[in-house]
Coordinates of C-alpha atoms in Angstrom, one line a residue:
Chain A
M1 CA -0.3 0.2 0.2
E2 CA 2.5 2.5 0.8
R3 CA 4.8 1.6 -2.2
F4 CA 1.5 1.8 -3.8
L5 CA 1.0 5.9 -2.9
L6 CA 4.6 6.3 -3.0
K7 CA 4.5 5.3 -6.8
R8 CA 1.8 7.3 -7.2
A9 CA 2.8 10.2 -5.9
I10 CA 6.3 10.3 -8.5
V11 CA 3.7 9.9 -11.3
L12 CA 1.9 12.5 -9.9
V13 CA 5.0 14.6 -9.9
V14 CA 6.3 13.6 -13.1
T15 CA 3.0 14.3 -14.9
L16 CA 2.7 17.7 -13.5
T17 CA 6.0 18.7 -14.6
L18 CA 5.1 17.3 -18.3
V19 CA 1.8 19.0 -17.8
S20 CA 3.5 22.0 -16.4
F21 CA 5.6 22.5 -19.9
L22 CA 2.5 22.5 -22.1
A23 CA 0.7 24.8 -20.2
F24 CA 3.8 27.0 -20.0
L25 CA 4.4 26.7 -23.6
V26 CA 0.9 27.8 -24.0
P27 CA 1.1 31.6 -24.4
W28 CA 3.9 31.0 -27.1
I29 CA 2.0 28.4 -28.8
G30 CA -1.7 31.4 -28.9
D31 CA 1.3 34.0 -30.1
T32 CA 0.7 36.2 -27.7
D33 CA 3.4 38.6 -25.8
P34 CA 3.4 38.1 -22.3
A35 CA 4.9 41.4 -21.9
R36 CA 2.1 43.3 -24.0
A37 CA -0.9 41.2 -22.2
I38 CA 0.4 42.7 -19.5
I39 CA 0.9 45.8 -19.9
R40 CA -3.0 45.2 -21.7
S41 CA -4.3 44.0 -18.9
R42 CA -3.2 47.3 -16.6
V43 CA -3.8 49.5 -18.8
A44 CA -6.4 50.4 -21.4
D45 CA -4.9 52.1 -23.8
L46 CA -3.8 50.3 -26.7
A47 CA -1.1 53.0 -27.5
M48 CA 1.3 50.7 -26.2
D49 CA 4.9 52.3 -25.1
S50 CA 7.6 49.9 -26.8
A51 CA 10.0 51.5 -24.2
A52 CA 7.8 50.5 -21.4
V53 CA 6.7 46.8 -22.8
E54 CA 10.6 46.3 -23.1
A55 CA 11.3 47.1 -19.6
L56 CA 8.8 45.0 -18.6
R57 CA 10.5 42.0 -20.8
I58 CA 13.6 42.9 -18.8
K59 CA 11.6 43.0 -15.4
L60 CA 9.8 40.1 -16.3
G61 CA 12.9 38.2 -17.2
L62 CA 11.3 37.5 -20.4
D63 CA 14.5 38.0 -22.6
Q64 CA 16.3 34.5 -20.6
P65 CA 16.6 31.5 -23.2
L66 CA 12.9 29.7 -22.9
L67 CA 14.7 26.6 -20.6
H68 CA 15.9 29.1 -17.8
Q69 CA 12.2 30.8 -17.7
F70 CA 10.3 27.4 -17.6
F71 CA 12.5 26.1 -14.7
T72 CA 12.1 29.5 -12.8
W73 CA 8.5 29.4 -13.3
L74 CA 8.1 25.8 -12.3
G75 CA 9.8 26.6 -9.0
R76 CA 6.8 29.0 -7.9
V77 CA 4.5 26.5 -9.3
F78 CA 5.8 23.9 -6.7
Q79 CA 5.6 26.3 -4.2
G80 CA 1.8 27.3 -5.0
D81 CA 2.4 30.4 -6.6
L82 CA 0.8 30.6 -9.6
G83 CA 1.6 34.0 -9.9
L84 CA -1.6 36.8 -10.6
S85 CA -3.8 36.5 -13.0
F86 CA -3.6 39.4 -15.8
T87 CA -7.4 41.2 -15.5
S88 CA -8.0 40.6 -11.6
R89 CA -4.4 40.8 -10.6
L90 CA -5.1 38.9 -8.1
P91 CA -3.5 35.4 -6.6
V92 CA -5.1 33.2 -9.3
A93 CA -3.7 30.2 -7.3
D94 CA -6.0 31.6 -4.3
Q95 CA -9.1 32.5 -7.5
I96 CA -8.7 28.2 -8.6
L97 CA -8.6 27.3 -5.0
R98 CA -11.9 29.0 -4.2
A99 CA -13.3 27.8 -7.8
I100 CA -12.3 24.0 -7.1
G101 CA -14.4 24.4 -4.1
V102 CA -17.4 25.7 -5.8
S103 CA -16.9 23.2 -8.7
A104 CA -16.7 20.3 -6.8
T105 CA -20.0 20.9 -4.1
L106 CA -21.9 21.2 -7.7
A107 CA -20.0 17.6 -8.9
L108 CA -20.4 15.8 -5.6
S109 CA -24.1 16.5 -5.0
A110 CA -24.7 15.8 -9.0
L111 CA -22.4 12.5 -9.0
F112 CA -23.6 11.6 -5.9
L113 CA -27.6 12.7 -6.7
A114 CA -26.8 10.4 -9.7
L115 CA -25.3 7.4 -7.9
A116 CA -27.5 7.3 -5.2
I117 CA -30.8 6.6 -8.2
A118 CA -28.5 4.5 -10.2
L119 CA -27.7 2.2 -7.7
P120 CA -31.1 1.0 -7.1
V121 CA -33.0 2.0 -11.0
G122 CA -30.1 -0.3 -12.2
T123 CA -30.4 -3.1 -9.9
L124 CA -33.8 -4.1 -10.4
A125 CA -33.5 -3.3 -14.3
A126 CA -30.6 -6.0 -14.1
V127 CA -33.6 -7.8 -12.0
H128 CA -36.1 -7.4 -14.9
Q129 CA -33.7 -7.9 -16.8
G130 CA -35.7 -8.0 -21.1
R131 CA -39.0 -7.0 -19.1
R132 CA -40.3 -3.7 -20.0
F133 CA -38.7 -2.1 -16.9
D134 CA -35.5 -3.0 -18.4
G135 CA -36.4 -1.4 -21.5
I136 CA -38.1 1.4 -19.9
V137 CA -34.7 2.5 -18.2
T138 CA -32.6 2.1 -21.0
F139 CA -34.8 4.1 -23.0
I140 CA -34.8 7.0 -20.5
A141 CA -30.7 6.7 -20.1
Q142 CA -30.4 6.5 -23.2
G143 CA -32.6 9.8 -23.9
F144 CA -30.4 11.3 -20.9
V145 CA -27.5 10.8 -22.9
S146 CA -28.6 12.7 -25.4
I147 CA -29.5 15.6 -24.2
P148 CA -28.1 18.7 -24.5
E149 CA -26.9 20.7 -21.4
Y150 CA -27.3 24.1 -22.9
W151 CA -31.3 23.3 -23.7
L152 CA -32.4 21.2 -20.7
A153 CA -31.0 24.3 -18.4
P154 CA -32.6 26.5 -20.2
V155 CA -35.7 25.3 -19.9
L156 CA -35.3 23.8 -16.6
V157 CA -34.5 27.3 -15.7
L158 CA -37.8 28.5 -17.4
L159 CA -40.2 26.1 -15.6
F160 CA -38.8 25.7 -12.5
A161 CA -37.8 29.8 -12.0
V162 CA -39.8 32.1 -14.5
E163 CA -43.1 30.2 -14.6
L164 CA -43.6 28.4 -11.7
G165 CA -41.0 30.7 -9.1
W166 CA -40.4 27.6 -7.6
L167 CA -36.2 28.4 -7.5
P168 CA -33.9 30.7 -8.5
S169 CA -32.6 31.0 -12.0
A170 CA -29.1 31.7 -11.1
G171 CA -26.9 32.2 -8.7
W172 CA -24.3 30.7 -6.2
S173 CA -25.9 31.7 -2.4
G174 CA -26.7 28.4 -0.9
F175 CA -28.9 25.0 -1.3
E176 CA -31.8 26.3 -3.9
T177 CA -29.4 27.8 -5.8
L178 CA -27.5 24.0 -6.5
I179 CA -30.9 22.3 -7.3
L180 CA -31.3 22.9 -10.9
P181 CA -27.7 22.6 -11.8
A182 CA -26.9 19.7 -10.3
A183 CA -30.1 18.4 -11.7
V184 CA -29.1 19.3 -15.2
L185 CA -25.5 17.8 -14.2
C186 CA -26.4 15.0 -12.9
L187 CA -28.5 13.0 -16.4
R188 CA -25.4 12.3 -18.4
P189 CA -24.2 10.5 -15.7
L190 CA -27.2 8.6 -14.0
A191 CA -27.7 7.3 -17.7
Y192 CA -24.4 5.3 -17.2
F193 CA -24.3 4.7 -14.1
S194 CA -27.2 2.9 -14.0
Q195 CA -26.6 1.3 -17.6
V196 CA -23.2 0.3 -16.3
M197 CA -25.4 -1.1 -12.5
R198 CA -27.3 -2.7 -14.8
A199 CA -24.5 -4.7 -16.6
S200 CA -23.2 -5.4 -14.2
M201 CA -25.9 -6.8 -11.6
I202 CA -26.8 -9.1 -14.5
D203 CA -23.2 -10.3 -14.1
V204 CA -23.9 -11.0 -10.0
L205 CA -27.5 -12.3 -10.7
H206 CA -25.4 -15.4 -12.2
A207 CA -23.0 -16.1 -9.8
N208 CA -22.5 -19.2 -7.9
Y209 CA -22.2 -17.7 -4.9
I210 CA -26.0 -15.4 -4.9
L211 CA -27.0 -19.0 -5.7
A212 CA -25.3 -20.7 -2.6
A213 CA -27.0 -16.9 -0.4
R214 CA -29.9 -18.3 -1.1
S215 CA -29.7 -22.1 -0.4
R216 CA -28.9 -20.7 3.0
G217 CA -32.1 -19.1 3.0
L218 CA -31.7 -15.6 2.1
G219 CA -34.2 -14.1 -0.7
L220 CA -33.1 -12.6 -4.0
A221 CA -33.6 -9.3 -2.5
G222 CA -31.6 -10.0 0.8
A223 CA -29.2 -12.6 -1.3
L224 CA -28.8 -9.0 -3.8
V225 CA -27.8 -6.9 -0.8
R226 CA -25.4 -8.8 1.1
H227 CA -23.8 -10.3 -1.0
G228 CA -25.0 -8.6 -4.8
L229 CA -24.0 -5.2 -4.6
R230 CA -21.0 -4.8 -3.0
N231 CA -19.5 -6.7 -5.9
G232 CA -21.8 -5.3 -8.2
I233 CA -21.2 -1.5 -7.3
Q234 CA -17.3 -1.9 -8.6
P235 CA -17.2 -1.1 -12.0
V236 CA -19.8 1.8 -11.3
L237 CA -17.0 3.6 -8.8
T238 CA -14.5 3.4 -11.7
V239 CA -17.1 5.3 -13.8
F240 CA -18.0 7.6 -10.4
A241 CA -14.2 8.7 -10.8
L242 CA -13.7 9.3 -14.9
W243 CA -17.3 11.3 -14.0
L244 CA -15.7 13.2 -10.9
A245 CA -12.4 14.1 -12.7
G246 CA -13.9 15.4 -15.5
L247 CA -16.7 17.1 -13.9
L248 CA -13.8 18.8 -11.4
G249 CA -12.6 20.5 -14.4
G250 CA -15.9 22.2 -14.0
S251 CA -18.6 22.3 -16.4
V252 CA -18.5 25.3 -19.0
V253 CA -22.2 25.4 -20.0
V254 CA -23.7 24.6 -16.9
E255 CA -21.5 26.7 -15.2
V256 CA -21.6 29.7 -17.5
I257 CA -25.7 29.1 -17.7
F258 CA -26.8 29.1 -14.7
A259 CA -23.7 32.1 -13.3
I260 CA -21.7 30.2 -10.9
P261 CA -18.6 31.1 -9.8
G262 CA -16.9 26.9 -11.0
M263 CA -13.9 26.2 -12.7
G264 CA -15.8 26.3 -16.4
R265 CA -16.5 30.1 -15.5
L266 CA -13.1 30.4 -14.5
I267 CA -12.0 28.8 -17.3
Y268 CA -14.6 30.3 -19.7
S269 CA -13.7 33.7 -18.8
A270 CA -9.5 32.9 -19.0
V271 CA -10.1 32.3 -22.5
I272 CA -12.0 35.1 -23.5
N273 CA -9.5 37.5 -21.4
N274 CA -6.6 35.8 -23.0
D275 CA -5.6 35.5 -19.0
M276 CA -3.0 33.2 -19.0
P277 CA -1.8 32.8 -15.7
M278 CA -5.2 31.6 -14.6
L279 CA -5.5 29.6 -17.9
Q280 CA -2.1 27.6 -16.8
G281 CA -2.2 28.0 -13.0
S282 CA -6.1 26.0 -14.2
I283 CA -4.9 22.9 -16.4
I284 CA -2.1 22.3 -13.7
C285 CA -4.8 21.7 -10.9
I286 CA -7.3 19.8 -12.8
V287 CA -5.0 17.3 -14.0
G288 CA -3.3 17.2 -10.4
L289 CA -6.8 16.7 -9.1
A290 CA -7.6 14.0 -12.0
I291 CA -4.4 12.1 -10.9
V292 CA -5.3 12.4 -7.2
I293 CA -8.6 10.9 -7.8
N294 CA -8.1 8.3 -9.5
T295 CA -5.5 7.0 -7.4
T296 CA -8.5 7.2 -4.4
A297 CA -10.2 5.2 -6.4
D298 CA -7.7 2.2 -6.7
V299 CA -7.6 2.8 -3.3
L300 CA -11.6 1.9 -2.4
Y301 CA -11.6 -0.8 -5.1
G302 CA -8.9 -2.6 -3.4
V303 CA -10.8 -2.0 -0.3
L304 CA -14.4 -2.8 -1.3
N305 CA -12.7 -6.3 -3.7
P306 CA -10.5 -8.1 -1.4
T307 CA -8.8 -10.1 -4.4
V308 CA -7.9 -6.5 -5.6
T309 CA -4.1 -6.2 -3.4
V310 CA -2.8 -2.9 -3.9
S311 CA 0.2 -2.4 -4.1
G312 CA 3.7 -1.2 -5.8
D313 CA 4.2 -4.2 -8.0
A314 CA 2.4 -4.9 -11.3
R315 CA 0.0 -7.6 -11.6
Chain B
M1 CA -33.0 -47.9 13.4
I2 CA -35.4 -46.2 12.2
S3 CA -39.7 -47.2 12.2
P4 CA -41.2 -47.0 8.5
G5 CA -43.5 -45.0 9.7
D6 CA -41.8 -41.9 9.7
T7 CA -41.8 -38.5 7.6
P8 CA -39.6 -39.2 4.8
C9 CA -37.1 -36.8 4.5
L10 CA -37.2 -36.2 1.1
K11 CA -40.0 -36.9 -0.7
V12 CA -40.4 -36.5 -4.5
E13 CA -43.7 -37.3 -6.6
N14 CA -43.5 -37.4 -10.0
L15 CA -41.6 -34.3 -10.8
D16 CA -41.1 -32.9 -14.2
I17 CA -39.0 -30.3 -14.6
S18 CA -38.7 -28.2 -18.2
I19 CA -36.9 -25.9 -19.8
G20 CA -40.5 -23.0 -20.6
D21 CA -43.2 -24.9 -21.3
A22 CA -41.5 -27.1 -24.6
V23 CA -38.7 -29.1 -23.5
A24 CA -38.5 -31.7 -20.4
V25 CA -35.1 -32.5 -18.8
A26 CA -36.5 -34.6 -16.2
R27 CA -39.8 -36.9 -16.3
G28 CA -41.6 -38.4 -13.7
I29 CA -38.8 -38.6 -10.6
N30 CA -39.6 -40.3 -7.7
L31 CA -37.0 -40.4 -4.9
E32 CA -37.6 -40.7 -1.4
I33 CA -34.6 -40.0 1.3
R34 CA -35.6 -41.6 4.6
R35 CA -34.2 -39.9 7.9
G36 CA -30.0 -40.8 8.2
E37 CA -30.6 -42.5 5.2
T38 CA -27.6 -41.2 2.3
V39 CA -29.0 -41.9 -1.2
A40 CA -27.1 -41.8 -3.9
L41 CA -28.5 -40.1 -7.6
V42 CA -25.7 -41.1 -10.1
G43 CA -25.7 -40.3 -14.2
E44 CA -24.0 -39.1 -16.5
S45 CA -23.1 -35.8 -17.3
G46 CA -26.3 -34.1 -18.8
S47 CA -28.7 -36.7 -17.3
G48 CA -30.6 -33.9 -15.0
K49 CA -28.7 -34.5 -12.1
T50 CA -28.1 -31.3 -11.1
V51 CA -31.7 -29.7 -12.1
T52 CA -33.4 -32.7 -10.2
A53 CA -31.0 -31.1 -7.2
L54 CA -32.4 -27.5 -7.5
S55 CA -35.7 -28.3 -7.9
L56 CA -35.6 -29.5 -4.9
I57 CA -35.3 -26.8 -2.9
D58 CA -36.7 -24.5 -5.4
L59 CA -33.7 -22.4 -7.1
L60 CA -33.9 -23.6 -10.9
P61 CA -32.5 -20.6 -12.6
P62 CA -35.4 -19.2 -15.1
P63 CA -36.1 -20.7 -18.1
L64 CA -35.7 -24.0 -16.4
K65 CA -39.4 -25.1 -14.1
V66 CA -41.1 -27.9 -13.0
T67 CA -44.1 -28.8 -14.0
R68 CA -45.8 -31.2 -12.7
G69 CA -45.0 -33.1 -9.1
S70 CA -44.1 -32.6 -5.7
V71 CA -41.2 -31.7 -3.1
S72 CA -41.6 -32.2 0.3
I73 CA -38.6 -31.7 2.9
C74 CA -39.3 -33.1 6.3
G75 CA -43.4 -33.2 5.7
Q76 CA -43.4 -29.9 4.3
K77 CA -44.4 -29.0 0.5
I78 CA -41.9 -27.4 -1.1
T79 CA -43.3 -27.3 -4.6
R80 CA -45.5 -23.7 -4.8
A81 CA -44.8 -23.0 -2.0
A82 CA -44.7 -18.8 -0.7
P83 CA -40.7 -17.6 -0.9
D84 CA -41.6 -17.1 3.0
A85 CA -42.0 -21.0 3.4
L86 CA -39.3 -21.0 0.8
N87 CA -36.5 -19.1 2.9
R88 CA -37.3 -20.9 5.9
I89 CA -36.4 -24.5 4.8
R90 CA -33.5 -23.7 2.9
G91 CA -30.3 -23.6 5.2
N92 CA -32.8 -24.5 8.0
R93 CA -33.7 -28.2 7.2
V94 CA -32.2 -28.4 4.2
G95 CA -28.3 -27.4 3.3
M96 CA -26.5 -27.8 0.2
I97 CA -23.1 -27.8 -1.2
F98 CA -22.5 -27.7 -5.1
Q99 CA -19.5 -28.8 -7.9
Q100 CA -17.4 -25.3 -7.6
P101 CA -16.9 -25.0 -3.7
S102 CA -14.4 -21.9 -4.8
S103 CA -17.1 -20.3 -6.7
M104 CA -20.3 -20.3 -4.4
L105 CA -18.2 -18.2 -2.0
D106 CA -18.8 -14.7 -2.0
P107 CA -15.7 -13.5 -2.9
S108 CA -15.8 -10.0 -1.0
C109 CA -17.3 -11.3 2.1
R110 CA -14.7 -12.9 4.7
V111 CA -16.0 -16.8 5.0
G112 CA -16.8 -17.0 8.2
R113 CA -19.6 -14.0 7.9
Q114 CA -20.9 -16.4 5.7
V115 CA -20.4 -19.6 7.5
G116 CA -23.2 -17.9 10.1
E117 CA -25.5 -16.4 7.6
A118 CA -27.8 -18.7 8.5
L119 CA -27.3 -19.1 11.6
R120 CA -28.6 -15.5 12.0
L121 CA -31.5 -15.9 9.6
H122 CA -32.9 -19.2 10.9
R123 CA -32.0 -18.9 14.4
R124 CA -31.6 -15.7 14.9
A125 CA -28.4 -15.2 16.5
S126 CA -26.3 -11.9 16.7
R127 CA -23.5 -10.8 14.4
G128 CA -20.8 -12.0 17.0
E129 CA -22.4 -15.3 18.6
A130 CA -22.6 -16.1 14.3
F131 CA -19.1 -15.0 13.9
E132 CA -18.3 -17.6 16.6
R133 CA -20.3 -20.4 16.4
A134 CA -18.5 -20.0 12.0
V135 CA -15.0 -20.3 13.4
E136 CA -16.5 -23.6 16.0
L137 CA -17.8 -24.8 12.4
L138 CA -14.9 -24.2 10.8
R139 CA -13.1 -26.2 13.1
E140 CA -15.6 -29.4 13.3
V141 CA -14.7 -29.5 9.3
G142 CA -11.2 -30.1 9.9
I143 CA -9.8 -26.2 8.5
P144 CA -6.7 -25.2 10.7
E145 CA -6.3 -21.9 13.0
A146 CA -10.5 -22.0 11.9
D147 CA -10.8 -18.3 13.8
R148 CA -8.1 -16.7 11.3
R149 CA -8.9 -18.5 8.5
A150 CA -12.7 -16.8 9.5
R151 CA -11.5 -13.4 8.7
S152 CA -10.0 -14.9 5.1
F153 CA -11.7 -14.3 1.4
A154 CA -13.0 -17.2 -0.6
H155 CA -9.8 -16.5 -2.8
Q156 CA -7.3 -17.1 -0.1
L157 CA -8.8 -20.8 -0.3
S158 CA -8.1 -24.2 -1.9
G159 CA -10.6 -25.5 -3.2
G160 CA -10.2 -28.3 -0.6
M161 CA -10.9 -25.4 1.9
A162 CA -13.6 -24.4 0.7
Q163 CA -15.5 -27.3 0.2
R164 CA -14.8 -27.5 4.2
V165 CA -16.4 -23.7 4.1
M166 CA -19.5 -24.6 2.4
I167 CA -20.1 -27.9 4.3
A168 CA -19.7 -26.0 7.4
A169 CA -22.0 -23.7 6.1
A170 CA -24.3 -25.8 5.1
L171 CA -24.8 -27.3 8.5
S172 CA -24.0 -24.6 10.2
S173 CA -27.8 -24.9 11.5
D174 CA -28.2 -28.1 12.2
P175 CA -30.2 -29.0 8.8
D176 CA -32.3 -32.7 8.6
L177 CA -31.3 -33.2 4.9
L178 CA -27.6 -31.8 3.0
I179 CA -28.1 -32.0 -0.8
A180 CA -24.3 -33.0 -2.3
D181 CA -24.1 -31.9 -6.1
E182 CA -20.8 -33.5 -7.6
P183 CA -19.5 -32.3 -3.5
T184 CA -15.9 -33.7 -4.9
T185 CA -16.1 -33.1 -8.7
A186 CA -13.1 -30.4 -8.9
L187 CA -10.8 -31.3 -6.2
D188 CA -7.9 -33.3 -6.1
V189 CA -8.1 -37.1 -5.8
T190 CA -6.6 -37.1 -1.8
V191 CA -8.9 -33.9 -1.3
Q192 CA -11.9 -36.1 -2.4
A193 CA -10.9 -38.9 0.6
Q194 CA -11.1 -36.0 2.7
I195 CA -14.3 -33.9 1.5
L196 CA -16.2 -37.7 1.9
G197 CA -14.5 -38.7 5.3
L198 CA -16.2 -35.5 6.2
L199 CA -19.0 -36.2 5.1
E200 CA -19.2 -39.4 6.5
K201 CA -18.1 -38.3 10.1
E202 CA -20.7 -35.0 10.2
K203 CA -23.0 -37.5 9.5
K204 CA -22.8 -39.6 12.4
Q205 CA -22.3 -36.6 14.6
R206 CA -26.1 -35.8 13.5
T207 CA -28.9 -37.0 12.2
L208 CA -28.2 -36.2 8.6
S209 CA -29.5 -37.5 5.5
I210 CA -28.0 -37.1 2.9
L211 CA -28.9 -36.6 -1.1
L212 CA -25.0 -37.8 -3.0
I213 CA -25.4 -36.6 -6.9
T214 CA -22.3 -38.3 -8.6
H215 CA -21.2 -39.8 -11.7
D216 CA -18.8 -41.1 -10.2
L217 CA -19.6 -44.7 -8.9
S218 CA -16.6 -45.3 -6.7
I219 CA -17.7 -43.3 -3.7
V220 CA -20.9 -44.5 -4.1
S221 CA -19.8 -47.9 -2.5
A222 CA -18.3 -46.3 0.3
M223 CA -20.8 -43.3 0.8
A224 CA -24.2 -44.6 0.2
D225 CA -27.4 -46.7 1.7
R226 CA -29.7 -46.4 -1.6
V227 CA -28.4 -45.8 -5.5
V228 CA -30.7 -44.1 -8.0
V229 CA -29.3 -44.5 -11.2
M230 CA -30.4 -41.7 -14.0
Y231 CA -30.4 -41.4 -17.2
A232 CA -31.7 -38.7 -19.9
G233 CA -34.1 -37.3 -17.0
G234 CA -35.6 -40.7 -15.8
I235 CA -34.7 -42.6 -13.9
V236 CA -33.6 -46.0 -14.5
E237 CA -33.1 -47.9 -11.6
E238 CA -33.6 -47.9 -8.0
G239 CA -31.8 -49.9 -5.8
P240 CA -29.7 -50.9 -2.3
V241 CA -26.2 -50.1 -2.6
A242 CA -24.3 -53.5 -2.3
T243 CA -27.3 -55.4 -4.4
I244 CA -27.2 -52.6 -7.4
M245 CA -23.4 -52.5 -7.8
R246 CA -22.8 -56.9 -7.4
A247 CA -26.3 -57.3 -9.5
P248 CA -27.2 -54.6 -11.3
Q249 CA -30.5 -55.1 -13.3
H250 CA -31.0 -52.3 -16.0
P251 CA -28.7 -52.7 -19.1
Y252 CA -27.5 -48.6 -18.3
T253 CA -26.8 -49.2 -14.7
K254 CA -24.9 -51.9 -16.0
A255 CA -22.9 -50.4 -18.7
L256 CA -22.1 -47.8 -15.7
I257 CA -20.7 -50.3 -13.6
D258 CA -18.8 -52.3 -17.1
C259 CA -17.4 -48.2 -17.6
S260 CA -15.6 -47.8 -14.0
L261 CA -12.7 -48.1 -13.6
M262 CA -12.6 -50.1 -10.4
R263 CA -13.4 -52.9 -12.9
T264 CA -11.0 -52.3 -15.2
A265 CA -8.5 -51.8 -12.6
G266 CA -6.7 -56.0 -13.2
G267 CA -6.1 -54.4 -16.9
G268 CA -8.7 -55.4 -19.1
D269 CA -9.8 -52.7 -21.2
L270 CA -11.7 -49.5 -20.5
E271 CA -15.6 -50.2 -21.6
S272 CA -17.7 -47.8 -22.9
I273 CA -21.5 -47.7 -23.9
P274 CA -21.7 -46.9 -27.6
G275 CA -23.3 -43.6 -28.3
T276 CA -24.3 -40.4 -26.3
I277 CA -26.5 -39.5 -23.9
P278 CA -29.8 -37.7 -26.1
P279 CA -30.4 -33.8 -25.5
P280 CA -33.9 -33.0 -23.8
T281 CA -34.8 -31.7 -27.2
R282 CA -35.4 -34.8 -28.4
S283 CA -37.9 -36.7 -27.2
I284 CA -37.5 -40.6 -27.5
P285 CA -40.3 -42.3 -27.8
G286 CA -40.3 -45.8 -26.1
C287 CA -37.7 -46.5 -23.8
R288 CA -35.1 -43.4 -23.4
F289 CA -32.0 -46.0 -23.4
H290 CA -32.9 -48.1 -26.2
P291 CA -31.3 -46.8 -28.8
R292 CA -28.0 -47.4 -26.8
C293 CA -28.9 -50.8 -25.1
P294 CA -27.4 -54.1 -25.4
H295 CA -30.6 -55.8 -25.1
A296 CA -30.5 -57.7 -28.6
L297 CA -34.3 -57.1 -28.2
A298 CA -34.6 -53.3 -27.5
R299 CA -32.4 -52.8 -31.2
R300 CA -35.4 -54.0 -32.8
Q301 CA -38.0 -51.6 -34.4
E302 CA -40.7 -53.9 -33.0
S303 CA -39.6 -54.6 -29.8
A304 CA -41.6 -52.9 -26.7
C305 CA -38.7 -50.9 -26.2
A306 CA -38.8 -49.2 -29.1
R307 CA -42.9 -48.3 -28.8
E308 CA -43.5 -47.7 -25.3
E309 CA -42.0 -46.1 -21.8
P310 CA -41.2 -49.1 -19.6
A311 CA -42.6 -49.1 -15.9
A312 CA -41.2 -49.2 -13.1
T313 CA -40.8 -53.2 -12.2
R314 CA -40.0 -54.3 -8.8
T315 CA -37.5 -56.8 -8.8
A316 CA -36.8 -60.1 -6.2
A317 CA -33.5 -58.2 -5.2
G318 CA -35.7 -55.2 -4.6
H319 CA -34.5 -53.3 -7.1
L320 CA -37.2 -50.4 -8.6
V321 CA -35.9 -51.4 -12.6
H322 CA -38.0 -49.1 -15.5
C323 CA -37.1 -52.6 -18.2
W324 CA -38.6 -54.7 -20.5
A325 CA -36.6 -56.9 -20.3
A326 CA -36.9 -56.4 -15.8
E327 CA -38.2 -59.7 -14.7
P328 CA -40.0 -59.3 -11.0

């Protein structure tokens, strides 16, 4: 276990260094002159003093070789200093931290809601495999996968906020503002989770240990709860981790529509405003989080499934 | 000894099992096991033994189902019983062990919990009591370091160990009947002997009836009091183990015994029955064994064997034989 975590920590550092290099190169790829961008972010005036630009270039070390700049920058990144935002002139790290908290709240609400519905629904669909309930569930799941968020979100806002007036239409100020975006965001993972759960519970239903459990006097429901769920949930956990890693980066569409100050909107406005430090910081944070989440999922998998040994050795 | 008036531990009457409504996989099964008796149900693969076993505790996987007849265990009717009533009988009055013991254990549940499960269900034991009793049971079935083993998982056990665990689980709430479906088929020969010895020991300690389902005649004479021979979904002969093995009356039983390795241990050629067991989808008119029967008459088209199913004949040796050539 310790070796496994150590190995994952090394992977984390190596991956983050590589990703940082790519993130570092973003301004060059985008053909943006950082010095000009910074000055433009400070003085709205478009007439730019080329002497001032040159002075800033030297002051920021932008005249140094590329690799030298990179390692200076990387050193600061690993100390948690992601620089100042071009637009707000506040530390990027603080803003990302705040936005990730918001996105995490939204993502976890949506995903746990999806899980809470998908586990029983997927199990029931497996039990009723090939019958009407199963057909309806599969049909609805396909619908959920194909409904685009940019359509569903405004429709729900029109219905529940504008027409019925039950919920606020946008903003981020407590539980009420969480309901609509979480509902929109949960549909697609709900569809995936329920279908994965269904498939895995169909395998479990035919497993010999369920037959043996029933021969001891457990009813079908009892056997599934005591011996089925724990085995059937494992594939769902894998999919859950993938979704969580994906959603922590923020959902641009939902966050923009509902005016939620999360990662999606942060990245969206960073792109719009050419805010390079913000973009770089976001990329690094999201990749780092994804690795941490997948490692957590692997550890959890080992806890659920005793035949999987979590170790540093290749198996 | 047990008086004949006792309620039989298991009584199966005229049982038919089909796939859906069409294909019959077992027909007209009659079976009775008295208290403390061991009955062996013998036949080739595909003769319907396992299906019959599962029907006894009403756990046939769909689309298999019982279409006619009845099963009772200790006088309680199993066929068409309510699910709750069935759950109270399974694991309580009747335990079952299976062919692939390792796959019969939940891979993510400690074996001690599974052994104690029937106690939790039928004896209302607390979690701690059930686990303690499970450790005792594991010790009883010969598992070394039982308290440590009770905390291990299925993948940490060998096949023989897993079968011991299954036996402990099946016997935990002291059932009257143990259904053992090919309990040693998947195990090494040396382990086979240990498991059979364990079953014998348990049978003597408790008043346990055993239905031993097997294709292996060598274990039958050591274990069983009576033998029931199945062929293609039907019973062909039934009788006390000694006379069945020494003087089988049905041509199929004869052929089966001739094929078994015991008879050829002296150095003769290995026998085999020509042809194969017919699939349940093929219906055979007359006696189901007649196409493979060495009996000369059976081969003739006009003989009764090819036209009509033989009824049971009680022979002088006390066998019930389903054969036109059998003489009372």
